[in-house]
């Protein structure tokens, strides 16, 4: 009982941290807590948050996925190409998301089947799919055009439903889904168990391969969804889109208290982690801090947050 | 008797939700071995962790060689000459034996580089004093769990401490290794050193200890001298009641044929033939390295079968994965619960469910109420001592971790249950409970294979005993035939075998 209470307290600590952070920023800038800016922050956050949600699955198994930025770009390019060449909306979206899912599943399969280091495998696929994107786009942006299904496609990132920007809704739905899988489904248990003790999990009759293909598959899928949002918003896919996004996603997961060693952590933590990074970016923009200093500040905040969250003995 | 060199008084320790120790006393005398006894979860390991500075006490005083002390960490206690051999091994699998022994205290050359030659030579001396023939350069992960335990002991000895704490050191040792350890203990005592000795094997207490302190449920029960006390009184003080017959063997009619293997073989075992019927317990004996665990893991699908036939409940199966074997009705409880059995970072509930999620899910969704009901039944049935089912397994005492491991395999509703050292680290009372449970399963039509290094336990509980030697079954003895002596004769290969 008390232990749970303590764990909840820790979770609240990061929520309080987040609130404190919000109050300070709103004192520094009166543009921060305005309705349009809140939507703005959440919309900007959604791109990283969705990737981070997928990344949470992978990190919980004790792995890491460096390929998400490239998956993001590659599936974005495929989506833009399909829309631009006049394919129906569903064909383009499902096609692009399937590509993301398959890249992720391939990562998981290679890692589990040949017992390889996730870092190395996804470093390789990250490079491969960045290259594939450059080859496919010939290094130039691919526009979706404005004809036919492009109008509908533009709504993914730019439209509203019930007055709320679609990317925010997509983010909420995906976090709900991730929460449900991790908390209420057997696969969720297996993911935590694999990260906690892979050998014991295998000896319990759990297929580690299935678990990893699933976790990396989700990571790839979520990266592709995020890629759709940006491609839709810009009505084009940039060949260098998503460069470095894997690091922001990993930062959000770790800020949310998930252990890089696997087995311990939560999707709710990742929500908070992504919000902290998103709000920080927004605040630095509002305060007119130059982008060079932004990097510096972001790194420092991550370091401080992780130090504060250090587990007491 | 002279004054104690260590005096712990009124020690209390509270963990979230658990009062692990409540006003406990412990005295250790110079040149004597103090046994620390109590059931699983009585607080023995916790008391020793307080002494060595792993945990901070909530209340109480400790004085060592007449001085009040308060160790903040393990280094503090090491500096004044206290060494501890933890119940849970703390070794680095990736390093060699010698590197493990001297981890953090490597002998250095003048310029600060590690003096490997000296380190290996010193390690060799230590191993020799323990009668172990292993190359100090050998990687830790190649060692059996018993050997790892010996390395842990060597590491503690290398500290040249005045007071050595041994928390269930013989848990995973062979009889021979245990004998070597006792020789070392006697030498240490002759040198005037003191030892705290924790074990659930009462025989050892009478063999090697001078004094005994008994704990029950975190409270102090008594301090006695060993010559003053007999086994039954000891058990009564530990458990708080009299225990009837230690091995409750139960005769049962042989039921249907459950498991049949013929000519089974792979890289680990060869030419394995035996049958297992419903309603019987078949023991597997043998020396360390005879291939007992390997046989279990072969049946369980962990090691692929290369030759021979395995039939489970009449169906021929070629195990490709543990999942397939579990589904076919056989399950395995590992001897190494920390490495192969449990996910320590998960809760009691999540561990017990792990092998049998299909029982508590519909369309892959967990039905939480149903799960909770089942888990609580297991906690009750096996009397697992935990504040709630949500407690992390790493916070349980060793014996209770073992029970979680057993509950986990029962959750799969097996027809054939393979238990590998099921009573390792389990207290006398709980041992009896496990035996009673085995009888209950036996009556329910299960077939049980029990691997054990404790021959009395096999003699006490089994209908038949298979004796292994060099990867194969050297002989089979019925309950009436089997004796300690003839089991040993088969185990060392003096008798039996295939011509
Ligand atoms: N870190 C911890 N957090 C919470 N509870 C703990 C922790 N360590 C031990 N406990 C609890 O304290 C009690 C005493 O545990 P301890 O490990 O000292 O038992 P023990 O006598 O060594 O048992 P065993 O013979 O099974 O090893 C148990 O109920 C255990 O669950
Ligand atoms: Mg203990």
mmCIF file of C-alpha atoms in Angstrom, chain A residues 1-4 6-7 180 183-187 189-190 192-197 199-207 262-264 313, chain B residues 16-17 54 300 302 322-323 326 338-343 345-346 349-350 353-355 357 361 364-366 368 371 390-392 395 408:
data_model
loop_
_atom_site.group_PDB
_atom_site.id
_atom_site.type_symbol
_atom_site.label_atom_id
_atom_site.label_comp_id
_atom_site.label_asym_id
_atom_site.label_seq_id
_atom_site.Cartn_x
_atom_site.Cartn_y
_atom_site.Cartn_z
ATOM 1 C CA UNK A 1 0.000 0.000 0.000
ATOM 2 C CA UNK A 2 2.521 2.510 1.177
ATOM 3 C CA UNK A 3 4.859 1.580 -1.619
ATOM 4 C CA UNK A 4 2.185 2.351 -4.188
ATOM 5 C CA UNK A 6 5.150 6.468 -2.716
ATOM 6 C CA UNK A 7 5.227 5.610 -6.374
ATOM 7 C CA UNK A 180 -4.563 0.225 -22.795
ATOM 8 C CA UNK A 183 -1.930 -1.872 -18.709
ATOM 9 C CA UNK A 184 -4.666 -4.176 -19.820
ATOM 10 C CA UNK A 185 -3.362 -6.585 -22.424
ATOM 11 C CA UNK A 186 -1.148 -9.615 -22.123
ATOM 12 C CA UNK A 187 1.282 -8.121 -24.626
ATOM 13 C CA UNK A 189 2.792 -7.630 -19.461
ATOM 14 C CA UNK A 190 5.150 -9.417 -21.792
ATOM 15 C CA UNK A 192 7.515 -5.253 -19.108
ATOM 16 C CA UNK A 193 8.604 -8.817 -18.361
ATOM 17 C CA UNK A 194 11.003 -8.933 -21.298
ATOM 18 C CA UNK A 195 12.664 -5.743 -20.140
ATOM 19 C CA UNK A 196 12.797 -6.996 -16.551
ATOM 20 C CA UNK A 197 14.293 -10.424 -17.202
ATOM 21 C CA UNK A 199 15.592 -15.183 -19.871
ATOM 22 C CA UNK A 200 12.931 -15.799 -17.254
ATOM 23 C CA UNK A 201 10.281 -14.443 -19.588
ATOM 24 C CA UNK A 202 11.369 -16.806 -22.327
ATOM 25 C CA UNK A 203 11.346 -19.711 -19.889
ATOM 26 C CA UNK A 204 7.813 -18.739 -18.941
ATOM 27 C CA UNK A 205 6.774 -19.704 -22.440
ATOM 28 C CA UNK A 206 6.609 -16.202 -23.859
ATOM 29 C CA UNK A 207 7.904 -15.727 -27.387
ATOM 30 C CA UNK A 262 13.910 -1.776 -19.436
ATOM 31 C CA UNK A 263 11.139 -3.245 -17.358
ATOM 32 C CA UNK A 264 10.253 -0.110 -15.424
ATOM 33 C CA UNK A 313 18.482 4.351 -2.311
ATOM 34 C CA UNK B 16 6.969 0.259 3.279
ATOM 35 C CA UNK B 17 4.099 -1.894 4.515
ATOM 36 C CA UNK B 54 23.324 -2.282 3.179
ATOM 37 C CA UNK B 300 10.715 -28.363 -21.374
ATOM 38 C CA UNK B 302 14.559 -25.103 -23.962
ATOM 39 C CA UNK B 322 8.594 -23.701 -23.934
ATOM 40 C CA UNK B 323 5.172 -22.381 -24.913
ATOM 41 C CA UNK B 326 3.424 -25.761 -21.466
ATOM 42 C CA UNK B 338 16.637 -15.102 -9.815
ATOM 43 C CA UNK B 339 18.015 -15.733 -13.292
ATOM 44 C CA UNK B 340 15.542 -18.122 -14.907
ATOM 45 C CA UNK B 341 12.469 -18.060 -12.758
ATOM 46 C CA UNK B 342 11.304 -14.595 -11.862
ATOM 47 C CA UNK B 343 11.094 -11.073 -13.154
ATOM 48 C CA UNK B 345 11.087 -5.909 -11.054
ATOM 49 C CA UNK B 346 7.503 -7.111 -11.410
ATOM 50 C CA UNK B 349 0.746 -11.033 -9.187
ATOM 51 C CA UNK B 350 2.384 -10.335 -12.523
ATOM 52 C CA UNK B 353 0.354 -14.942 -14.148
ATOM 53 C CA UNK B 354 3.193 -14.725 -16.626
ATOM 54 C CA UNK B 355 3.158 -18.312 -17.902
ATOM 55 C CA UNK B 357 -1.927 -15.321 -19.360
ATOM 56 C CA UNK B 361 -7.418 -13.010 -20.680
ATOM 57 C CA UNK B 364 -5.716 -10.752 -25.122
ATOM 58 C CA UNK B 365 -7.354 -8.420 -22.615
ATOM 59 C CA UNK B 366 -6.615 -9.123 -18.967
ATOM 60 C CA UNK B 368 -8.306 -8.083 -13.636
ATOM 61 C CA UNK B 371 -6.694 -12.583 -12.096
ATOM 62 C CA UNK B 390 1.236 -5.899 -5.828
ATOM 63 C CA UNK B 391 4.520 -6.188 -3.896
ATOM 64 C CA UNK B 392 7.587 -6.359 -6.143
ATOM 65 C CA UNK B 395 11.294 -7.287 -1.965
ATOM 66 C CA UNK B 408 3.697 -19.490 -11.401
#
